[in-house]
Short mmCIF file of C-alpha atoms in Angstrom, two decimals:
data_model
loop_
_atom_site.label_atom_id
_atom_site.label_comp_id
_atom_site.label_asym_id
_atom_site.label_seq_id
_atom_site.Cartn_x
_atom_site.Cartn_y
_atom_site.Cartn_z
CA UNK A 1 6.05 28.22 -25.58
CA UNK A 2 4.65 27.88 -22.15
CA UNK A 3 4.74 31.38 -21.61
CA UNK A 4 3.26 32.44 -24.72
CA UNK A 5 0.39 29.95 -24.32
CA UNK A 6 -0.49 30.93 -20.72
CA UNK A 7 -0.95 34.55 -22.16
CA UNK A 8 -3.26 33.89 -24.97
CA UNK A 9 -5.69 31.91 -22.59
CA UNK A 10 -5.11 34.63 -20.27
CA UNK A 11 -3.81 33.22 -17.59
CA UNK A 12 -0.51 34.19 -15.29
CA UNK A 13 2.32 31.89 -16.34
CA UNK A 14 3.37 31.58 -12.66
CA UNK A 15 0.24 30.60 -11.14
CA UNK A 16 -0.64 28.52 -14.22
CA UNK A 17 2.43 26.46 -13.40
CA UNK A 18 2.10 26.23 -9.98
CA UNK A 19 -1.51 25.28 -10.57
CA UNK A 20 -0.10 22.24 -12.56
CA UNK A 21 2.45 21.45 -9.96
CA UNK A 22 -0.03 21.29 -7.01
CA UNK A 23 -2.12 19.04 -9.38
CA UNK A 24 1.24 16.65 -10.02
CA UNK A 25 1.30 16.76 -6.02
CA UNK A 26 -1.97 14.83 -5.80
CA UNK A 27 -1.18 12.63 -7.89
CA UNK A 28 1.64 11.62 -6.14
CA UNK A 29 -0.59 11.54 -2.62
CA UNK A 30 -2.44 8.75 -4.97
CA UNK A 31 0.01 6.59 -6.43
CA UNK A 32 2.27 6.61 -3.32
CA UNK A 33 1.66 3.23 -2.34
CA UNK A 34 2.00 1.65 -5.31
CA UNK A 35 4.10 -1.19 -5.25
CA UNK A 36 2.54 -3.91 -7.46
CA UNK A 37 0.99 -1.65 -9.90
CA UNK A 38 2.73 0.93 -12.65
CA UNK A 39 5.96 -0.35 -11.82
CA UNK A 40 8.58 -0.68 -14.15
CA UNK A 41 10.95 -3.68 -13.39
CA UNK A 42 14.38 -3.70 -14.70
CA UNK A 43 16.84 -6.46 -13.63
CA UNK A 44 15.34 -7.36 -11.21
CA UNK A 45 14.49 -3.63 -9.54
CA UNK A 46 11.71 -1.72 -9.80
CA UNK A 47 10.84 1.96 -11.32
CA UNK A 48 7.99 3.04 -9.56
CA UNK A 49 5.61 5.46 -11.18
CA UNK A 50 5.70 7.78 -8.15
CA UNK A 51 9.07 8.86 -8.92
CA UNK A 52 8.45 9.92 -12.38
CA UNK A 53 6.08 11.97 -10.81
CA UNK A 54 7.78 13.53 -8.47
CA UNK A 55 10.82 14.57 -11.63
CA UNK A 56 7.95 15.60 -13.90
CA UNK A 57 7.52 17.89 -10.72
CA UNK A 58 11.05 18.64 -9.82
CA UNK A 59 11.53 20.01 -13.94
CA UNK A 60 8.39 21.64 -13.47
CA UNK A 61 10.37 23.83 -10.47
CA UNK A 62 13.17 23.84 -12.66
CA UNK A 63 11.88 25.62 -15.97
CA UNK A 64 9.95 27.66 -13.34
CA UNK A 65 12.96 29.26 -11.50
CA UNK A 66 15.20 29.25 -14.75
CA UNK A 67 12.40 31.59 -16.79
CA UNK A 68 12.11 33.95 -13.61
CA UNK A 69 16.22 34.16 -13.27
CA UNK A 70 15.08 33.13 -9.60
CA UNK A 71 17.57 31.30 -7.21
CA UNK A 72 16.12 28.06 -5.71
CA UNK A 73 15.76 28.40 -1.68
CA UNK A 74 16.12 25.12 0.46
CA UNK A 75 13.20 25.29 3.14
CA UNK A 76 13.65 21.70 4.54
CA UNK A 77 13.97 21.70 8.78
CA UNK A 78 17.36 19.70 9.44
CA UNK A 79 18.39 20.05 6.03
CA UNK A 80 22.16 19.85 6.89
CA UNK A 81 21.97 16.80 8.92
CA UNK A 82 19.95 14.96 6.12
CA UNK A 83 22.42 16.13 3.31
CA UNK A 84 25.06 15.00 5.83
CA UNK A 85 23.37 11.48 6.28
CA UNK A 86 22.92 11.19 2.47
CA UNK A 87 26.55 11.93 1.54
CA UNK A 88 27.81 9.41 4.26
CA UNK A 89 25.90 6.73 2.61
CA UNK A 90 27.17 7.82 -0.65
CA UNK A 91 30.64 7.49 0.31
CA UNK A 92 29.97 3.86 1.10
CA UNK A 93 28.41 2.79 -1.95
CA UNK A 94 30.92 0.10 -2.70
CA UNK A 95 30.56 -1.27 0.98
CA UNK A 96 28.30 -4.51 -0.36
CA UNK A 97 28.56 -7.54 -2.40
CA UNK A 98 25.49 -6.41 -4.69
CA UNK A 99 26.14 -2.90 -6.00
CA UNK A 100 23.80 -2.32 -8.36
CA UNK A 101 21.74 -2.42 -5.39
CA UNK A 102 23.44 0.13 -3.24
CA UNK A 103 23.43 2.85 -6.00
CA UNK A 104 19.78 1.79 -7.27
CA UNK A 105 18.66 2.88 -3.10
CA UNK A 106 21.06 6.18 -3.43
CA UNK A 107 19.26 7.15 -6.32
CA UNK A 108 15.81 6.42 -4.62
CA UNK A 109 16.80 8.44 -1.33
CA UNK A 110 17.73 11.29 -3.68
CA UNK A 111 14.71 11.39 -5.31
CA UNK A 112 12.32 11.50 -2.15
CA UNK A 113 14.71 14.10 -0.85
CA UNK A 114 14.13 16.33 -4.32
CA UNK A 115 10.27 15.67 -3.87
CA UNK A 116 10.53 17.04 0.45
CA UNK A 117 12.94 19.71 -0.97
CA UNK A 118 10.64 20.91 -4.07
CA UNK A 119 6.82 20.84 -1.98
CA UNK A 120 7.80 24.05 -0.20
CA UNK A 121 7.73 26.01 -3.43
CA UNK A 122 4.17 25.15 -4.41
CA UNK A 123 2.34 24.80 -1.15
CA UNK A 124 2.33 28.83 -0.30
CA UNK A 125 -0.20 29.70 1.86
CA UNK A 126 -2.72 28.34 4.28
CA UNK A 127 -5.18 27.96 1.93
CA UNK A 128 -3.05 25.50 -0.06
CA UNK A 129 -2.35 23.30 3.62
CA UNK A 130 -6.33 23.22 3.74
CA UNK A 131 -7.01 22.24 0.14
CA UNK A 132 -3.36 19.91 -0.37
CA UNK A 133 -5.04 18.52 3.18
CA UNK A 134 -8.11 17.90 1.91
CA UNK A 135 -7.03 16.08 -0.97
CA UNK A 136 -4.13 13.60 0.91
CA UNK A 137 -7.09 12.39 3.00
CA UNK A 138 -9.14 11.50 -0.19
CA UNK A 139 -6.48 9.71 -1.39
CA UNK A 140 -6.49 7.36 1.59
CA UNK A 141 -10.12 6.96 0.45
CA UNK A 142 -8.77 6.55 -3.32
CA UNK A 143 -6.79 3.41 -1.97
CA UNK A 144 -8.72 1.84 0.31
CA UNK A 145 -11.81 1.66 -1.48
CA UNK A 146 -9.67 -0.15 -3.85
CA UNK A 147 -9.02 -2.21 -1.38
CA UNK A 148 -12.39 -2.75 -0.13
CA UNK A 149 -13.06 -3.81 -3.84
CA UNK A 150 -10.31 -6.20 -3.62
CA UNK A 151 -11.91 -7.97 -0.39
CA UNK A 152 -15.37 -8.06 -2.07
CA UNK A 153 -14.07 -9.45 -5.25
CA UNK A 154 -11.96 -12.01 -3.30
CA UNK A 155 -15.44 -13.42 -2.32
CA UNK A 156 -16.17 -14.45 -5.78
CA UNK A 157 -13.02 -16.09 -6.67
CA UNK A 158 -11.52 -12.54 -8.40
CA UNK A 159 -8.29 -11.27 -7.63
CA UNK A 160 -7.13 -8.02 -8.33
CA UNK A 161 -3.73 -7.58 -7.51
CA UNK A 162 -4.42 -9.70 -4.40
CA UNK A 163 -1.29 -11.02 -2.62
CA UNK A 164 -2.55 -13.48 0.26
CA UNK A 165 -5.76 -14.97 1.22
CA UNK A 166 -6.68 -16.52 4.75
CA UNK A 167 -9.12 -19.68 2.96
CA UNK A 168 -12.31 -19.66 1.03
CA UNK A 169 -11.50 -16.78 -1.06
CA UNK A 170 -10.95 -14.70 1.82
CA UNK A 171 -8.51 -11.84 0.41
CA UNK A 172 -6.39 -10.12 2.90
CA UNK A 173 -6.52 -6.20 1.66
CA UNK A 174 -2.95 -5.65 0.31
CA UNK A 175 -4.52 -2.19 -1.88
CA UNK A 176 -1.31 -1.45 -4.08
CA UNK A 177 1.08 -2.79 -1.61
CA UNK A 178 3.12 -5.78 -1.62
CA UNK A 179 1.43 -7.40 1.11
CA UNK A 180 -1.30 -6.15 4.19
CA UNK A 181 1.02 -5.28 6.43
CA UNK A 182 2.47 -2.79 4.15
CA UNK A 183 -0.98 -1.89 3.06
CA UNK A 184 -1.82 -1.26 7.08
CA UNK A 185 1.05 0.54 7.37
CA UNK A 186 0.27 2.91 4.66
CA UNK A 187 -2.99 3.75 5.60
CA UNK A 188 -2.29 4.61 9.16
CA UNK A 189 -0.64 7.66 7.59
CA UNK A 190 -4.16 8.93 6.73
CA UNK A 191 -5.64 7.35 9.82
CA UNK A 192 -3.51 9.32 12.55
CA UNK A 193 -4.24 12.48 10.72
CA UNK A 194 -7.93 11.91 10.60
CA UNK A 195 -8.03 10.64 14.30
CA UNK A 196 -6.35 14.17 15.39
CA UNK A 197 -8.77 16.10 13.45
CA UNK A 198 -11.82 14.55 15.45
CA UNK A 199 -11.39 17.19 17.81
CA UNK A 200 -11.40 20.37 15.36
CA UNK A 201 -13.68 21.82 13.39
CA UNK A 202 -12.08 20.00 10.47
CA UNK A 203 -13.11 16.79 11.53
CA UNK A 204 -14.24 13.73 8.92
CA UNK A 205 -15.85 10.99 10.86
CA UNK A 206 -16.81 8.72 7.87
CA UNK A 207 -12.96 9.21 6.78
CA UNK A 208 -11.88 7.98 10.13
CA UNK A 209 -14.39 4.91 10.00
CA UNK A 210 -14.03 3.77 6.62
CA UNK A 211 -10.13 3.89 6.81
CA UNK A 212 -10.55 2.36 10.48
CA UNK A 213 -12.71 -0.63 8.55
CA UNK A 214 -10.34 -0.91 5.80
CA UNK A 215 -6.99 -1.62 8.19
CA UNK A 216 -9.50 -4.02 10.22
CA UNK A 217 -10.58 -5.89 6.69
CA UNK A 218 -6.65 -6.10 6.22
CA UNK A 219 -6.03 -8.33 9.04
CA UNK A 220 -2.76 -6.63 9.83
CA UNK A 221 -2.43 -7.57 13.67
CA UNK A 222 -0.16 -4.93 14.17
CA UNK A 223 -2.07 -1.93 12.25
CA UNK A 224 -5.15 -3.32 14.73
CA UNK A 225 -2.79 -3.46 17.51
CA UNK A 226 -1.66 0.25 16.47
CA UNK A 227 -4.82 1.59 16.17
CA UNK A 228 -5.22 0.65 19.71
CA UNK A 229 -2.71 1.89 21.70
CA UNK A 230 -3.03 5.33 19.66
CA UNK A 231 -7.02 5.23 20.41
CA UNK A 232 -6.24 4.63 24.12
CA UNK A 233 -3.22 7.31 24.46
CA UNK A 234 -6.10 9.80 22.88
CA UNK A 235 -9.18 8.78 24.66
CA UNK A 236 -6.99 8.79 28.17
CA UNK A 237 -4.56 12.11 27.83
CA UNK A 238 -7.47 14.83 28.49
CA UNK A 239 -8.93 12.36 31.04
CA UNK A 240 -5.44 12.85 32.41
CA UNK A 241 -4.88 16.32 31.51
CA UNK A 242 -8.09 17.16 33.38
CA UNK A 243 -6.87 15.04 36.47
CA UNK A 244 -3.84 17.29 37.08
CA UNK A 245 -5.84 20.36 36.97
CA UNK A 246 -7.67 19.10 39.38
CA UNK A 247 -11.22 18.88 37.48
CA UNK A 248 -13.25 16.30 35.62
CA UNK A 249 -15.14 16.82 32.69
CA UNK A 250 -17.90 14.39 32.01
CA UNK A 251 -17.33 14.30 28.11
CA UNK A 252 -14.00 12.84 28.69
CA UNK A 253 -15.39 10.49 31.36
CA UNK A 254 -17.97 9.87 28.72
CA UNK A 255 -15.34 9.02 25.90
CA UNK A 256 -13.49 6.10 28.26
CA UNK A 257 -15.96 4.63 29.16
CA UNK A 258 -17.42 3.85 25.71
CA UNK A 259 -13.47 3.26 24.58
CA UNK A 260 -13.18 0.20 27.44
CA UNK A 261 -16.79 -0.69 26.67
CA UNK A 262 -16.01 -1.10 22.97
CA UNK A 263 -12.45 -3.51 23.44
CA UNK A 264 -13.96 -5.22 26.20
CA UNK A 265 -16.67 -6.60 24.14
CA UNK A 266 -14.62 -6.95 21.04
CA UNK A 267 -12.79 -8.98 23.56
CA UNK A 268 -15.36 -11.15 24.79
CA UNK A 269 -16.74 -11.45 21.15
CA UNK A 270 -13.71 -12.75 19.35
CA UNK A 271 -13.18 -15.38 22.74
CA UNK A 272 -16.38 -16.51 22.05
CA UNK A 273 -16.09 -17.44 18.71
CA UNK A 274 -12.55 -18.40 18.89
CA UNK A 275 -12.94 -21.08 16.36
CA UNK A 276 -14.33 -19.09 13.11
CA UNK A 277 -11.03 -16.66 13.78
CA UNK A 278 -8.47 -19.20 14.45
CA UNK A 279 -7.24 -18.63 10.79
CA UNK A 280 -6.12 -14.85 12.30
CA UNK A 281 -3.71 -16.34 14.60
CA UNK A 282 -1.69 -18.14 12.55
CA UNK A 283 1.57 -16.79 12.36
CA UNK A 284 1.72 -15.62 16.10
CA UNK A 285 4.16 -17.08 18.30
CA UNK A 286 3.18 -18.79 21.85
CA UNK A 287 -0.62 -18.89 19.91
CA UNK A 288 -0.61 -20.53 17.00
CA UNK A 289 1.59 -23.68 16.05
CA UNK A 290 2.69 -21.81 13.34
CA UNK A 291 5.38 -19.09 14.37
CA UNK A 292 6.46 -17.92 11.22
CA UNK A 293 5.45 -14.07 11.10
CA UNK A 294 6.89 -13.48 14.61
CA UNK A 295 9.80 -15.33 14.61
CA UNK A 296 10.77 -14.27 11.34
CA UNK A 297 10.72 -10.21 12.78
CA UNK A 298 12.33 -11.65 15.59
CA UNK A 299 15.28 -13.13 13.47
CA UNK A 300 15.59 -10.20 11.01
CA UNK A 301 15.69 -7.95 14.18
CA UNK A 302 18.73 -9.88 15.74
CA UNK A 303 20.74 -10.59 12.76
CA UNK A 304 20.43 -6.29 11.61
CA UNK A 305 22.09 -5.49 15.24
CA UNK A 306 24.41 -8.30 14.02
CA UNK A 307 25.38 -6.47 11.26
CA UNK A 308 25.39 -2.90 12.95
CA UNK A 309 27.65 -4.97 15.54
CA UNK A 310 30.23 -5.84 12.71
CA UNK A 311 30.22 -2.67 11.43
CA UNK A 312 29.52 0.03 14.14
CA UNK A 313 31.52 3.26 12.61
CA UNK A 314 30.37 3.61 8.72
CA UNK A 315 27.58 0.54 8.27
CA UNK A 316 26.82 -1.29 4.98
CA UNK A 317 25.36 1.85 3.00
CA UNK A 318 21.02 1.60 2.67
CA UNK A 319 21.38 -1.53 -0.05
CA UNK A 320 23.56 -3.22 1.23
CA UNK A 321 21.59 -4.71 4.55
CA UNK A 322 20.50 -7.96 2.70
CA UNK A 323 24.46 -8.70 1.56
CA UNK A 324 25.50 -8.28 4.98
CA UNK A 325 22.77 -10.71 7.00
CA UNK A 326 22.98 -13.43 3.66
CA UNK A 327 26.84 -13.56 4.71
CA UNK A 328 25.83 -13.83 8.70
CA UNK A 329 23.78 -17.15 7.61
CA UNK A 330 26.29 -18.20 5.17
CA UNK A 331 25.01 -17.32 1.53
CA UNK A 332 26.52 -14.86 -0.90
CA UNK A 333 23.83 -12.97 -2.34
CA UNK A 334 24.19 -12.23 -5.85
CA UNK A 335 21.08 -11.19 -7.12
CA UNK A 336 18.09 -8.82 -6.20
CA UNK A 337 15.92 -11.72 -6.08
CA UNK A 338 18.33 -13.16 -3.62
CA UNK A 339 18.52 -10.14 -1.48
CA UNK A 340 14.56 -10.28 -0.94
CA UNK A 341 15.18 -13.21 1.12
CA UNK A 342 17.42 -11.48 3.56
CA UNK A 343 15.95 -8.21 4.35
CA UNK A 344 16.51 -6.42 8.15
CA UNK A 345 13.78 -6.00 10.35
CA UNK A 346 12.86 -2.35 12.17
CA UNK A 347 13.68 0.53 10.14
CA UNK A 348 15.52 2.42 12.84
CA UNK A 349 17.57 -0.73 13.47
CA UNK A 350 18.37 -1.08 9.53
CA UNK A 351 19.45 2.54 9.12
CA UNK A 352 21.88 1.92 12.51
CA UNK A 353 23.38 -0.81 10.70
CA UNK A 354 23.31 0.90 7.26
CA UNK A 355 25.02 4.25 8.52
CA UNK A 356 26.82 2.98 11.02
CA UNK A 357 27.39 5.05 14.42
CA UNK A 358 28.09 8.54 12.42
CA UNK A 359 25.87 8.54 9.90
CA UNK A 360 22.88 7.38 12.00
CA UNK A 361 23.65 10.33 14.66
CA UNK A 362 22.91 12.44 11.38
CA UNK A 363 19.82 10.66 10.44
CA UNK A 364 18.59 10.92 14.39
CA UNK A 365 19.33 14.97 14.44
CA UNK A 366 17.47 15.08 11.08
CA UNK A 367 14.39 13.51 12.63
CA UNK A 368 14.81 15.49 15.74
CA UNK A 369 14.69 18.64 14.23
CA UNK A 370 11.96 17.87 12.01
CA UNK A 371 9.45 16.95 14.97
CA UNK A 372 11.49 19.55 16.95
CA UNK A 373 10.21 22.40 14.95
CA UNK A 374 7.21 21.00 13.82
CA UNK A 375 6.14 20.78 17.69
CA UNK A 376 7.48 24.75 19.20
CA UNK A 377 5.70 26.05 15.95
CA UNK A 378 2.45 24.25 17.25
CA UNK A 379 2.61 24.73 21.03
CA UNK A 380 3.66 28.55 20.61
CA UNK A 381 1.85 29.55 17.60
CA UNK A 382 -2.06 30.74 17.28
CA UNK A 383 -3.73 27.31 18.41
CA UNK A 384 -6.64 27.68 16.44
CA UNK A 385 -4.51 27.84 13.59
CA UNK A 386 -2.41 24.90 13.76
CA UNK A 387 -5.21 22.14 13.57
CA UNK A 388 -3.54 21.03 10.08
CA UNK A 389 -0.31 20.61 10.94
CA UNK A 390 -0.73 19.04 14.24
CA UNK A 391 -3.13 16.35 12.13
CA UNK A 392 -0.08 16.06 9.94
CA UNK A 393 2.26 15.40 12.97
CA UNK A 394 0.11 12.95 14.55
CA UNK A 395 0.05 10.77 11.38
CA UNK A 396 3.95 10.98 11.50
CA UNK A 397 4.22 10.02 15.15
CA UNK A 398 1.85 6.92 14.46
CA UNK A 399 3.96 5.63 11.08
CA UNK A 400 6.82 6.11 13.10
CA UNK A 401 5.62 3.94 15.60
CA UNK A 402 5.20 1.02 13.54
CA UNK A 403 7.86 1.60 11.34
CA UNK A 404 9.05 -0.50 14.76
CA UNK A 405 7.91 -3.53 13.31
CA UNK A 406 8.50 -3.51 9.62
CA UNK A 407 11.88 -2.56 7.58
CA UNK A 408 12.69 -0.01 4.23
CA UNK A 409 12.79 3.68 5.25
CA UNK A 410 12.51 4.07 1.79
CA UNK A 411 9.00 4.19 1.38
CA UNK A 412 7.59 6.63 -1.13
CA UNK A 413 4.63 6.85 1.13
CA UNK A 414 6.38 8.24 4.40
CA UNK A 415 8.34 10.46 2.89
CA UNK A 416 5.73 12.38 0.91
CA UNK A 417 4.09 12.66 4.08
CA UNK A 418 7.54 14.54 5.32
CA UNK A 419 7.36 16.18 2.58
CA UNK A 420 3.54 18.20 3.36
CA UNK A 421 4.12 18.38 6.74
CA UNK A 422 7.70 20.05 5.76
CA UNK A 423 5.60 22.72 3.81
CA UNK A 424 2.81 23.51 6.23
CA UNK A 425 5.50 23.73 9.05
CA UNK A 426 7.10 26.45 6.81
CA UNK A 427 4.02 28.26 5.77
CA UNK A 428 2.39 28.83 9.17
CA UNK A 429 6.06 29.74 10.73
CA UNK A 430 6.24 32.68 7.90
CA UNK A 431 2.86 33.56 8.53
CA UNK A 432 3.03 33.89 12.29
CA UNK A 433 5.94 35.14 12.23
CA UNK A 434 4.85 37.94 9.92
CA UNK A 435 1.32 38.32 12.01
CA UNK A 436 -1.14 37.87 9.31
CA UNK A 437 -3.82 35.54 8.07
CA UNK A 438 -4.03 34.35 4.03
CA UNK A 439 -6.74 35.70 2.42
CA UNK A 440 -8.75 32.58 0.99
CA UNK A 441 -8.81 30.49 4.15
CA UNK A 442 -11.27 29.44 5.60
CA UNK A 443 -10.96 28.14 9.21
CA UNK A 444 -13.52 26.11 10.34
CA UNK A 445 -14.68 24.57 6.81
CA UNK A 446 -15.05 21.10 7.24
CA UNK A 447 -13.74 18.84 5.12
#
């Protein structure tokens, strides 16, 4: 039926289906951070709208392969290690007091792995990468614009999915996420990508500064700190390279002076107006009287490592960590709501405790193969054709850093980013290998 309709419209069927698939990928980008919006709650468990879109995308690919009688080709860096890690987690699903949670987490992980496996079948040319990244950055503008609306509405006493406020209706922007820290973590993927693009013909200053302003308005202290660290690393890296080569660029030196001046000015302004900003320090140990934010992170991290120490080889599976932490504190977890009170901290410690040492090795090598493969292609490929891949890699590295201070490796937007990076790698690798340039790509067209 679909084939007949496409022919009647004068369209090639395969192009039409792939075009629909790329449209669904754009929707997935825009909805990957939806924690408190368009989700179906069933027995304490949340089925996200983005999962439905991923399943539709997978079914679309299945129909295309079936109708054309073509086999499925898996293009996924480190797939053996990733699939091995998943199998390891599946084997030890029963190792918990809350079986339904473990099963739910594995279904969640399976759907996300399906996404990163399917994306390369819809992003197949360099022009597709350019088009996709353009929409990817727009998705952060979309969510950020809603966050800005959320902040402004809060000033008038209107709550738009707002989860936290400071005082006097001053909203802490959380967008569609559970809380401001989750929102900042999501936005940093786009921020890191935009930051890398600033030194290329694809730069978009308004995107970079808009995302920066939104993260600042979210008042996520960790998000702001990570932006400062990443910015400092970017600004100081070029002068240091110049010094190693025995030369110094005035332009690079000027950026260092501007950056240092900006940071010093901001610090002086903050200190001189400390009373007005005192509320932002609540939750930080040694600074405020209430240190719930930092102490919870530290306690959660210690408990997560303790769970690993008690289960060093096989772990407790992804959904079993709260039950294990609850047992450490003398609680027997029986419901999903109870489990939320005993989450771990630091996603890498969580994976270690969930997978045990054997599973963690598989997970580590998956990440290592992904990062090494992308880095080698950027280093040895045609540099002028690697801007977008390098930007996606930069966004991922920023995200991997901030995940040290939060929980849950199964964040849809993280795996969406991995899926885009993986797809871009295979497109550029194939084209570099074949030494050809795909028609339709405009290398120096700005976003």
